[in-house]
Amino acid sequence: MPIEPDARGYFGAFGGRFVPEVLVAALDELEGAMGDAFADDAFWSGYREALRDFVGRPSALYPARRFLGEDASAPLLLKREDTNHTGAHKINNTVGQALLAMRMGKRRLIAETGAGQHGVATATVGAKFGLPVDVYMGALDVERQALNVYIMQLLGATVHPVSGGTKTLKDATNEAFRVWAAQVEESFYVIGSVVGAHPYPFMVREFQKVIGEETRAQCLERYGRLPSDVIACVGGGSNAMGMFSAFIDDADVRLWGVEAAGEGLTSGKTAAALGAGSVGVLHGSRSYLLQSDRGQVIETHSISAGLDYPGVGPEHAYLKDSGRATYVAVTDGEALAAFHECARREGILPALESAHALAFAKKLAADRGPDALIVANLSGRGDKDIAQIRALGERSEVPR
Ligand SMILES: *Cc1c(COP(=O)(O)O)cnc(C)c1O
C-alpha cells in the first residue's frame, strides 16, 4: 500500500497545513469531498474513462535499446508519458481534479503556473468539461512563456499576469491563493504537483499513481518480474510520486529521484531542494526547500523550467529521510547531452525535465549488470523546449 498521510496531513515530519485561517474550511471541504470520491467506484470509472478516451492511456513501456550505447548491459525501459494528450503527465492530475471539482459543484477552476505547462493542462480540462479557467502567472513568466499563454487563451482560459514581487511563480501562487479565499464557494483550486497544503500532495499523487500502476503491470506481463530500479525526475515531484507509489512495498525495487542540479549543487545556481536545501515551510506545507540562513526562499536555476522550483513535495522529504528513495542530481549540461542522445538514438525528443532522468539512467545502467531492469519515466515530450535548445546553439556530438 502506498503511504498514507496521518490525520493532520503529515508524512512523518513533513506536510501539514500552513495556510491562512480563511483557507482551512476550504481545505476541510476538499478533503471530505476527496475522501468521498475516492471511496466511490463510479468516480474512478469516470476518471479511467477520461484517461482512456481523452488522454490516450495506457501509455507504452518502451525498450530504449540504442540510447544506452554499446557498453551498457542493463536493459532500459521508458514509460511514455510524453505520448499523453498535451504531451506530459500533468494531464492525469488535471483530469482528476476537474472531475472532483464538478462533483463538488464548483463552477470555476483556478490555477497558478510558472512555465505554463500546468496552466495549459488545466485550460485543457476546463475546455473539455466546460469549466471557466483563471490562470495566475507572474508577469515575467507571461513574457517568457508567450506561446503557452497563447495556447491557454486558445483553449478559452483567462490568463492574469501578476506584477507584484519578482513577477514569477511565487507571486502568482500568492495571488491565486488570495483569489481562491475570496471565491471559495464557486471555485476549485487546481494544484499541479504533489505540493501545497494537505490534502493536495496526497490527492495529486493518487491521480498520478496510474503511471506506476501501469508500469508495474506492464513489467510483470512482459518481463515476468518487477524492475530493479525506477527513475523519475523531481521538480515538485508528481511524476516521480506517481511512479514510486506503485513500488513502495517492493523493497527490492530501488527508487531514484533525479533533481535539477542546474550548474552544480554548490554553485548557487541550482534547483535541487533535497540535494542542496533545508527544512522549512513553502506554499502551505513543511518540506525541504532552497532558502537562505535567514529563511528567505532562494532564486533557483535549472535549464528546465518544469524543475525550476525551490521546493519539493513533502512525501519526497519523507522518502529521503527514511531512506526508501534515493535522490541524486543531474546538471544542465548532462541533461542537455541526454536530450541529444535520446533524439539521435531513439527518435524521441524528451522534455528537458525528463532528460534529467535519462542522464541518470545512463549512469546507473553503466553500473548495473544484465540482470537489472531499469525503468525511467519519460515525463513529457520536448517540443516545448525546442526553441530554447535551438537558441543554446549547442549540440553534443552523438555517434549514430
Ligand atoms: C512539470 C513537469 C515536470 C515536473 O513536475 P513534477 O511535479 O516534479 O512531476 C516534469 N516533467 C515534465 C515534462 C513536466 O511538464
Tab-separated table of C-alpha atoms and ligand atoms in Angstrom:
chain	number	residue	atom	x	y	z
A	1	MET	CA	0.000	0.000	0.000
A	2	PRO	CA	1.289	3.485	-0.789
A	3	ILE	CA	1.979	5.616	2.285
A	4	GLU	CA	-0.993	7.427	3.816
A	5	PRO	CA	-0.533	10.815	5.447
A	6	ASP	CA	-1.731	10.999	9.078
A	7	ALA	CA	-4.948	12.745	10.075
A	8	ARG	CA	-3.201	16.140	10.073
A	9	GLY	CA	-1.738	15.545	6.651
A	10	TYR	CA	1.812	14.650	7.636
A	11	PHE	CA	4.159	12.163	6.009
A	12	GLY	CA	6.387	11.703	9.051
A	13	ALA	CA	7.631	15.195	9.881
A	14	PHE	CA	6.622	16.662	6.518
A	15	GLY	CA	3.461	18.105	5.011
A	16	GLY	CA	0.660	19.578	7.094
A	17	ARG	CA	-1.260	22.759	6.505
A	18	PHE	CA	0.412	26.112	6.862
A	19	VAL	CA	-2.289	28.374	5.454
A	20	PRO	CA	-4.264	31.461	6.491
A	21	GLU	CA	-7.307	30.704	8.620
A	22	VAL	CA	-9.708	31.562	5.758
A	23	LEU	CA	-8.496	28.576	3.748
A	24	VAL	CA	-8.821	25.939	6.459
A	25	ALA	CA	-12.538	25.425	5.858
A	26	ALA	CA	-11.935	25.159	2.098
A	27	LEU	CA	-9.261	22.518	2.624
A	28	ASP	CA	-11.545	20.637	5.020
A	29	GLU	CA	-14.323	20.698	2.444
A	30	LEU	CA	-11.912	19.452	-0.234
A	31	GLU	CA	-10.587	16.707	1.993
A	32	GLY	CA	-14.104	15.495	2.769
A	33	ALA	CA	-15.170	15.510	-0.885
A	34	MET	CA	-11.955	13.794	-1.943
A	35	GLY	CA	-12.393	11.017	0.617
A	36	ASP	CA	-15.953	10.523	-0.546
A	37	ALA	CA	-14.956	10.440	-4.241
A	38	PHE	CA	-12.005	8.133	-3.667
A	39	ALA	CA	-14.310	5.608	-1.978
A	40	ASP	CA	-16.737	5.694	-4.911
A	41	ASP	CA	-16.126	3.291	-7.815
A	42	ALA	CA	-18.211	5.486	-10.091
A	43	PHE	CA	-15.738	8.347	-9.597
A	44	TRP	CA	-12.791	6.184	-10.568
A	45	SER	CA	-14.547	4.720	-13.586
A	46	GLY	CA	-15.232	8.247	-14.874
A	47	TYR	CA	-11.569	9.076	-14.305
A	48	ARG	CA	-10.348	5.940	-16.090
A	49	GLU	CA	-12.688	6.544	-18.988
A	50	ALA	CA	-11.349	10.090	-19.457
A	51	LEU	CA	-7.761	8.815	-19.268
A	52	ARG	CA	-8.504	6.221	-21.915
A	53	ASP	CA	-10.534	8.313	-24.364
A	54	PHE	CA	-9.123	11.808	-23.868
A	55	VAL	CA	-5.568	11.329	-22.591
A	56	GLY	CA	-4.865	8.178	-24.608
A	57	ARG	CA	-3.823	5.786	-21.843
A	58	PRO	CA	-2.366	3.328	-21.174
A	59	SER	CA	0.949	4.750	-22.313
A	60	ALA	CA	3.590	2.395	-23.696
A	61	LEU	CA	6.585	0.968	-21.832
A	62	TYR	CA	9.285	1.241	-24.454
A	63	PRO	CA	12.609	-0.646	-24.521
A	64	ALA	CA	15.227	2.008	-25.357
A	65	ARG	CA	17.874	-0.247	-26.870
A	66	ARG	CA	20.084	2.297	-28.595
A	67	PHE	CA	20.103	5.161	-26.097
A	68	LEU	CA	22.479	3.428	-23.708
A	69	GLY	CA	25.073	2.607	-26.348
A	70	GLU	CA	27.279	-0.446	-26.668
A	71	ASP	CA	28.808	-0.789	-23.197
A	72	ALA	CA	25.675	-0.849	-21.056
A	73	SER	CA	24.328	-4.299	-20.399
A	74	ALA	CA	21.249	-3.495	-18.307
A	75	PRO	CA	18.015	-3.028	-20.247
A	76	LEU	CA	16.293	0.360	-20.015
A	77	LEU	CA	12.551	0.837	-20.390
A	78	LEU	CA	10.948	4.243	-20.872
A	79	LYS	CA	7.442	4.903	-19.566
A	80	ARG	CA	5.990	7.038	-22.331
A	81	GLU	CA	4.108	9.843	-20.551
A	82	ASP	CA	5.234	12.007	-23.475
A	83	THR	CA	2.580	10.364	-25.639
A	84	ASN	CA	-0.290	11.587	-23.468
A	85	HIS	CA	-2.594	14.263	-24.871
A	86	THR	CA	-0.866	17.644	-24.246
A	87	GLY	CA	2.468	15.833	-24.111
A	88	ALA	CA	3.172	15.144	-20.443
A	89	HIS	CA	1.955	13.529	-17.237
A	90	LYS	CA	0.327	16.717	-15.885
A	91	ILE	CA	-2.978	15.966	-17.617
A	92	ASN	CA	-3.523	12.825	-15.465
A	93	ASN	CA	-3.847	15.118	-12.468
A	94	THR	CA	-5.891	17.938	-14.001
A	95	VAL	CA	-8.436	15.431	-15.339
A	96	GLY	CA	-8.843	14.048	-11.810
A	97	GLN	CA	-9.150	17.445	-10.144
A	98	ALA	CA	-11.630	18.714	-12.747
A	99	LEU	CA	-13.840	15.655	-12.155
A	100	LEU	CA	-13.646	16.272	-8.418
A	101	ALA	CA	-14.483	19.973	-8.892
A	102	MET	CA	-17.636	19.048	-10.828
A	103	ARG	CA	-18.609	16.503	-8.213
A	104	MET	CA	-18.298	19.251	-5.583
A	105	GLY	CA	-20.478	21.594	-7.640
A	106	LYS	CA	-17.637	24.073	-8.204
A	107	ARG	CA	-18.125	26.037	-11.403
A	108	ARG	CA	-14.666	27.594	-11.950
A	109	LEU	CA	-11.083	26.375	-11.918
A	110	ILE	CA	-8.220	28.479	-10.558
A	111	ALA	CA	-4.596	27.584	-11.220
A	112	GLU	CA	-1.196	29.150	-10.930
A	113	THR	CA	1.584	28.332	-13.327
A	114	GLY	CA	5.268	29.125	-13.784
A	115	ALA	CA	6.448	27.670	-17.068
A	116	GLY	CA	2.861	27.410	-18.231
A	117	GLN	CA	2.626	23.628	-18.544
A	118	HIS	CA	0.221	23.199	-15.638
A	119	GLY	CA	-1.767	26.189	-16.890
A	120	VAL	CA	-2.131	24.502	-20.276
A	121	ALA	CA	-3.127	21.176	-18.679
A	122	THR	CA	-5.765	22.978	-16.581
A	123	ALA	CA	-7.045	25.061	-19.514
A	124	THR	CA	-7.349	21.820	-21.500
A	125	VAL	CA	-9.628	20.103	-18.993
A	126	GLY	CA	-11.543	23.351	-18.477
A	127	ALA	CA	-12.355	23.334	-22.188
A	128	LYS	CA	-13.195	19.633	-22.201
A	129	PHE	CA	-15.552	19.786	-19.221
A	130	GLY	CA	-16.944	23.275	-19.846
A	131	LEU	CA	-15.474	24.931	-16.755
A	132	PRO	CA	-14.145	28.514	-16.961
A	133	VAL	CA	-10.451	28.669	-16.013
A	134	ASP	CA	-8.497	31.568	-14.452
A	135	VAL	CA	-4.741	31.121	-14.581
A	136	TYR	CA	-2.420	33.294	-12.468
A	137	MET	CA	1.057	33.755	-13.815
A	138	GLY	CA	3.961	36.039	-12.874
A	139	ALA	CA	4.237	38.954	-15.322
A	140	LEU	CA	7.803	37.951	-16.167
A	141	ASP	CA	6.711	34.370	-16.870
A	142	VAL	CA	3.893	35.679	-19.084
A	143	GLU	CA	6.585	37.308	-21.237
A	144	ARG	CA	8.960	34.351	-21.161
A	145	GLN	CA	6.267	31.774	-21.918
A	146	ALA	CA	4.292	33.715	-24.507
A	147	LEU	CA	3.463	30.601	-26.526
A	148	ASN	CA	1.918	28.793	-23.556
A	149	VAL	CA	-0.061	31.938	-22.685
A	150	TYR	CA	-1.437	31.958	-26.218
A	151	ILE	CA	-2.291	28.247	-26.050
A	152	MET	CA	-4.196	28.781	-22.783
A	153	GLN	CA	-6.117	31.613	-24.430
A	154	LEU	CA	-6.924	29.445	-27.452
A	155	LEU	CA	-8.337	26.922	-25.002
A	156	GLY	CA	-10.575	29.632	-23.562
A	157	ALA	CA	-8.761	30.316	-20.287
A	158	THR	CA	-8.158	33.790	-18.864
A	159	VAL	CA	-4.507	34.432	-18.009
A	160	HIS	CA	-3.905	37.008	-15.274
A	161	PRO	CA	-0.374	38.451	-15.184
A	162	VAL	CA	0.745	39.089	-11.580
A	163	SER	CA	3.094	42.044	-11.321
A	164	GLY	CA	3.942	42.044	-7.605
A	165	GLY	CA	7.255	40.848	-6.158
A	166	THR	CA	9.611	39.040	-8.517
A	167	LYS	CA	6.794	38.611	-11.069
A	168	THR	CA	7.278	34.835	-11.064
A	169	LEU	CA	5.634	31.681	-9.724
A	170	LYS	CA	5.841	32.597	-6.025
A	171	ASP	CA	3.849	35.781	-6.593
A	172	ALA	CA	1.382	34.019	-8.877
A	173	THR	CA	0.776	31.428	-6.143
A	174	ASN	CA	0.123	34.101	-3.518
A	175	GLU	CA	-2.333	35.855	-5.817
A	176	ALA	CA	-4.127	32.621	-6.739
A	177	PHE	CA	-4.471	31.777	-3.020
A	178	ARG	CA	-5.924	35.226	-2.363
A	179	VAL	CA	-8.457	34.848	-5.178
A	180	TRP	CA	-9.372	31.338	-4.044
A	181	ALA	CA	-10.008	32.547	-0.487
A	182	ALA	CA	-12.345	35.229	-1.878
A	183	GLN	CA	-14.269	32.869	-4.219
A	184	VAL	CA	-14.066	29.597	-2.409
A	185	GLU	CA	-17.816	28.905	-2.744
A	186	GLU	CA	-17.711	28.562	-6.523
A	187	SER	CA	-14.022	27.906	-7.257
A	188	PHE	CA	-11.789	24.865	-7.204
A	189	TYR	CA	-8.048	25.425	-6.852
A	190	VAL	CA	-6.109	23.054	-9.115
A	191	ILE	CA	-2.533	22.442	-7.926
A	192	GLY	CA	-0.088	20.994	-10.451
A	193	SER	CA	2.236	18.876	-8.330
A	194	VAL	CA	2.454	16.950	-5.056
A	195	VAL	CA	2.951	20.212	-3.147
A	196	GLY	CA	0.813	22.635	-1.135
A	197	ALA	CA	-1.284	22.130	1.968
A	198	HIS	CA	-2.909	18.809	2.853
A	199	PRO	CA	-4.728	17.127	1.086
A	200	TYR	CA	-3.084	18.286	-2.175
A	201	PRO	CA	0.168	16.266	-2.006
A	202	PHE	CA	-1.796	13.077	-1.323
A	203	MET	CA	-4.563	13.843	-3.813
A	204	VAL	CA	-2.213	14.681	-6.684
A	205	ARG	CA	-0.226	11.524	-6.029
A	206	GLU	CA	-3.404	9.447	-6.224
A	207	PHE	CA	-4.170	10.996	-9.629
A	208	GLN	CA	-0.636	10.296	-10.855
A	209	LYS	CA	-0.221	6.806	-9.490
A	210	VAL	CA	-1.663	5.415	-12.717
A	211	ILE	CA	1.884	5.884	-14.083
A	212	GLY	CA	3.363	3.419	-11.602
A	213	GLU	CA	0.428	1.018	-11.689
A	214	GLU	CA	0.612	0.681	-15.470
A	215	THR	CA	4.388	0.331	-15.363
A	216	ARG	CA	4.196	-2.382	-12.725
A	217	ALA	CA	1.612	-4.400	-14.668
A	218	GLN	CA	3.475	-3.940	-17.983
A	219	CYS	CA	6.764	-5.127	-16.438
A	220	LEU	CA	5.172	-8.204	-14.898
A	221	GLU	CA	3.335	-9.061	-18.080
A	222	ARG	CA	6.241	-8.596	-20.456
A	223	TYR	CA	9.283	-9.494	-18.367
A	224	GLY	CA	7.720	-11.643	-15.667
A	225	ARG	CA	9.333	-9.568	-12.943
A	226	LEU	CA	9.436	-6.153	-11.331
A	227	PRO	CA	12.010	-3.550	-12.319
A	228	SER	CA	15.236	-3.458	-10.308
A	229	ASP	CA	15.367	0.341	-10.442
A	230	VAL	CA	12.808	3.024	-11.105
A	231	ILE	CA	13.892	6.551	-12.039
A	232	ALA	CA	11.966	9.803	-12.346
A	233	CYS	CA	12.840	13.493	-12.406
A	234	VAL	CA	11.706	15.604	-9.445
A	235	GLY	CA	10.506	19.177	-9.687
A	236	GLY	CA	7.600	19.378	-7.258
A	237	GLY	CA	7.653	15.604	-7.517
A	238	SER	CA	4.351	14.479	-9.043
A	239	ASN	CA	5.551	12.267	-11.892
A	240	ALA	CA	8.053	10.669	-9.511
A	241	MET	CA	5.463	10.054	-6.759
A	242	GLY	CA	3.073	8.662	-9.371
A	243	MET	CA	5.756	6.225	-10.438
A	244	PHE	CA	7.164	5.421	-6.961
A	245	SER	CA	3.866	4.842	-5.161
A	246	ALA	CA	3.192	1.573	-7.010
A	247	PHE	CA	6.545	0.147	-5.837
A	248	ILE	CA	6.766	1.419	-2.245
A	249	ASP	CA	6.164	-2.037	-0.740
A	250	ASP	CA	8.527	-3.819	-3.132
A	251	ALA	CA	11.667	-3.492	-1.048
A	252	ASP	CA	13.848	-4.858	-3.864
A	253	VAL	CA	12.830	-2.103	-6.272
A	254	ARG	CA	15.198	0.820	-5.859
A	255	LEU	CA	13.590	4.245	-6.234
A	256	TRP	CA	15.658	7.098	-7.667
A	257	GLY	CA	14.519	10.717	-7.778
A	258	VAL	CA	16.551	12.983	-10.037
A	259	GLU	CA	16.656	16.671	-9.196
A	260	ALA	CA	17.999	19.504	-11.314
A	261	ALA	CA	21.494	20.378	-10.121
A	262	GLY	CA	21.489	23.341	-12.518
A	263	GLU	CA	25.118	24.452	-12.755
A	264	GLY	CA	26.022	22.263	-9.755
A	265	LEU	CA	24.754	21.590	-6.232
A	266	THR	CA	27.152	24.088	-4.626
A	267	SER	CA	27.113	26.636	-7.472
A	268	GLY	CA	24.296	28.725	-6.024
A	269	LYS	CA	22.547	28.165	-9.360
A	270	THR	CA	20.581	25.006	-8.649
A	271	ALA	CA	17.026	23.789	-8.165
A	272	ALA	CA	17.822	20.688	-6.071
A	273	ALA	CA	15.689	21.230	-2.961
A	274	LEU	CA	16.511	17.819	-1.464
A	275	GLY	CA	20.156	17.836	-2.506
A	276	ALA	CA	21.032	21.398	-1.524
A	277	GLY	CA	18.129	22.660	0.603
A	278	SER	CA	16.985	22.520	4.212
A	279	VAL	CA	13.689	22.015	6.015
A	280	GLY	CA	11.190	24.849	6.079
A	281	VAL	CA	7.681	25.859	5.026
A	282	LEU	CA	6.730	26.749	1.454
A	283	HIS	CA	3.324	27.021	-0.244
A	284	GLY	CA	1.448	25.606	2.708
A	285	SER	CA	3.498	22.611	3.760
A	286	ARG	CA	6.681	21.625	5.549
A	287	SER	CA	9.389	20.065	3.405
A	288	TYR	CA	12.855	20.703	2.034
A	289	LEU	CA	13.395	23.942	0.167
A	290	LEU	CA	16.149	26.185	-1.085
A	291	GLN	CA	16.399	29.017	1.416
A	292	SER	CA	18.975	31.371	2.888
A	293	ASP	CA	20.182	31.130	6.517
A	294	ARG	CA	17.507	33.672	7.349
A	295	GLY	CA	14.717	31.609	5.792
A	296	GLN	CA	14.332	33.608	2.567
A	297	VAL	CA	13.463	31.471	-0.459
A	298	ILE	CA	16.437	31.483	-2.828
A	299	GLU	CA	16.106	32.100	-6.527
A	300	THR	CA	16.564	28.790	-8.308
A	301	HIS	CA	18.105	27.836	-11.620
A	302	SER	CA	17.627	24.926	-13.982
A	303	ILE	CA	17.808	24.600	-17.757
A	304	SER	CA	14.369	23.025	-17.488
A	305	ALA	CA	11.511	25.304	-16.493
A	306	GLY	CA	9.479	22.448	-15.003
A	307	LEU	CA	12.206	21.594	-12.490
A	308	ASP	CA	12.993	25.225	-11.649
A	309	TYR	CA	11.087	25.282	-8.345
A	310	PRO	CA	12.572	25.984	-4.880
A	311	GLY	CA	10.565	23.331	-3.003
A	312	VAL	CA	9.638	19.677	-3.254
A	313	GLY	CA	6.617	17.650	-2.181
A	314	PRO	CA	6.535	16.518	1.482
A	315	GLU	CA	6.297	12.819	0.671
A	316	HIS	CA	9.651	13.020	-1.102
A	317	ALA	CA	11.153	14.644	2.004
A	318	TYR	CA	9.819	11.697	3.966
A	319	LEU	CA	11.141	9.119	1.481
A	320	LYS	CA	14.539	10.806	1.534
A	321	ASP	CA	14.837	10.867	5.312
A	322	SER	CA	13.512	7.313	5.678
A	323	GLY	CA	15.951	6.095	3.025
A	324	ARG	CA	13.263	4.373	0.947
A	325	ALA	CA	14.128	6.521	-2.049
A	326	THR	CA	17.482	7.961	-3.086
A	327	TYR	CA	17.796	11.429	-4.564
A	328	VAL	CA	20.518	12.414	-6.968
A	329	ALA	CA	21.058	15.492	-9.112
A	330	VAL	CA	21.946	15.983	-12.765
A	331	THR	CA	23.417	19.195	-14.216
A	332	ASP	CA	22.091	21.285	-17.097
A	333	GLY	CA	24.904	20.021	-19.324
A	334	GLU	CA	24.283	16.363	-18.546
A	335	ALA	CA	20.556	16.754	-19.198
A	336	LEU	CA	21.202	18.516	-22.492
A	337	ALA	CA	23.564	15.747	-23.602
A	338	ALA	CA	20.925	13.130	-22.729
A	339	PHE	CA	18.349	15.108	-24.704
A	340	HIS	CA	20.514	14.964	-27.838
A	341	GLU	CA	21.381	11.301	-27.368
A	342	CYS	CA	17.751	10.301	-26.951
A	343	ALA	CA	16.787	12.324	-30.026
A	344	ARG	CA	19.518	10.861	-32.223
A	345	ARG	CA	19.428	7.297	-30.992
A	346	GLU	CA	15.782	6.667	-30.189
A	347	GLY	CA	13.864	9.071	-32.391
A	348	ILE	CA	12.293	10.663	-29.307
A	349	LEU	CA	12.676	14.304	-28.295
A	350	PRO	CA	12.308	14.179	-24.499
A	351	ALA	CA	11.295	17.160	-22.363
A	352	LEU	CA	14.352	18.726	-20.706
A	353	GLU	CA	12.841	17.691	-17.361
A	354	SER	CA	12.701	14.058	-18.466
A	355	ALA	CA	16.227	14.318	-19.908
A	356	HIS	CA	17.453	14.607	-16.299
A	357	ALA	CA	16.017	11.152	-15.568
A	358	LEU	CA	17.546	9.811	-18.782
A	359	ALA	CA	21.001	11.172	-17.938
A	360	PHE	CA	20.928	9.382	-14.592
A	361	ALA	CA	19.533	6.197	-16.192
A	362	LYS	CA	22.598	6.075	-18.393
A	363	LYS	CA	24.961	6.377	-15.407
A	364	LEU	CA	23.070	3.722	-13.486
A	365	ALA	CA	22.961	1.300	-16.430
A	366	ALA	CA	26.736	1.503	-16.636
A	367	ASP	CA	26.958	0.285	-13.011
A	368	ARG	CA	24.380	-2.477	-13.274
A	369	GLY	CA	24.728	-5.958	-14.708
A	370	PRO	CA	22.491	-7.681	-17.260
A	371	ASP	CA	20.127	-8.831	-14.500
A	372	ALA	CA	18.938	-5.312	-13.851
A	373	LEU	CA	15.728	-3.973	-15.364
A	374	ILE	CA	15.730	-0.193	-15.252
A	375	VAL	CA	12.640	1.930	-15.828
A	376	ALA	CA	12.878	5.681	-16.390
A	377	ASN	CA	9.801	7.858	-16.602
A	378	LEU	CA	9.734	9.921	-19.755
A	379	SER	CA	7.514	12.552	-18.145
A	380	GLY	CA	6.947	14.639	-21.271
A	381	ARG	CA	7.887	15.438	-24.834
A	382	GLY	CA	10.457	18.022	-25.811
A	383	ASP	CA	8.532	20.065	-28.371
A	384	LYS	CA	8.008	22.840	-25.819
A	385	ASP	CA	11.788	23.097	-25.337
A	386	ILE	CA	12.921	23.180	-28.966
A	387	ALA	CA	13.191	26.967	-29.299
A	388	GLN	CA	15.276	27.103	-26.106
A	389	ILE	CA	17.561	24.298	-27.259
A	390	ARG	CA	17.949	25.905	-30.633
A	391	ALA	CA	18.889	29.217	-29.007
A	392	LEU	CA	21.542	27.467	-26.933
A	393	GLY	CA	23.040	26.617	-30.295
A	394	GLU	CA	24.951	23.734	-28.853
A	395	ARG	CA	24.885	20.150	-29.937
A	396	SER	CA	26.833	17.437	-28.257
A	397	GLU	CA	28.404	15.069	-30.723
A	398	VAL	CA	26.439	11.872	-30.665
A	399	PRO	CA	27.637	8.917	-32.703
A	400	ARG	CA	24.850	7.324	-34.670
B	1	LIG	C1	6.002	19.879	-14.850
B	1	LIG	C2	6.876	18.827	-15.395
B	1	LIG	C3	7.772	18.114	-14.572
B	1	LIG	C4	7.989	18.427	-13.132
B	1	LIG	O1	6.880	18.266	-12.310
B	1	LIG	P1	6.750	17.082	-11.238
B	1	LIG	O2	5.618	17.502	-10.399
B	1	LIG	O3	8.039	17.003	-10.497
B	1	LIG	O4	6.483	15.846	-11.997
B	1	LIG	C5	8.498	17.078	-15.142
B	1	LIG	N1	8.395	16.783	-16.461
B	1	LIG	C6	7.558	17.453	-17.281
B	1	LIG	C7	7.506	17.065	-18.711
B	1	LIG	C8	6.775	18.497	-16.780
B	1	LIG	O5	5.950	19.158	-17.604
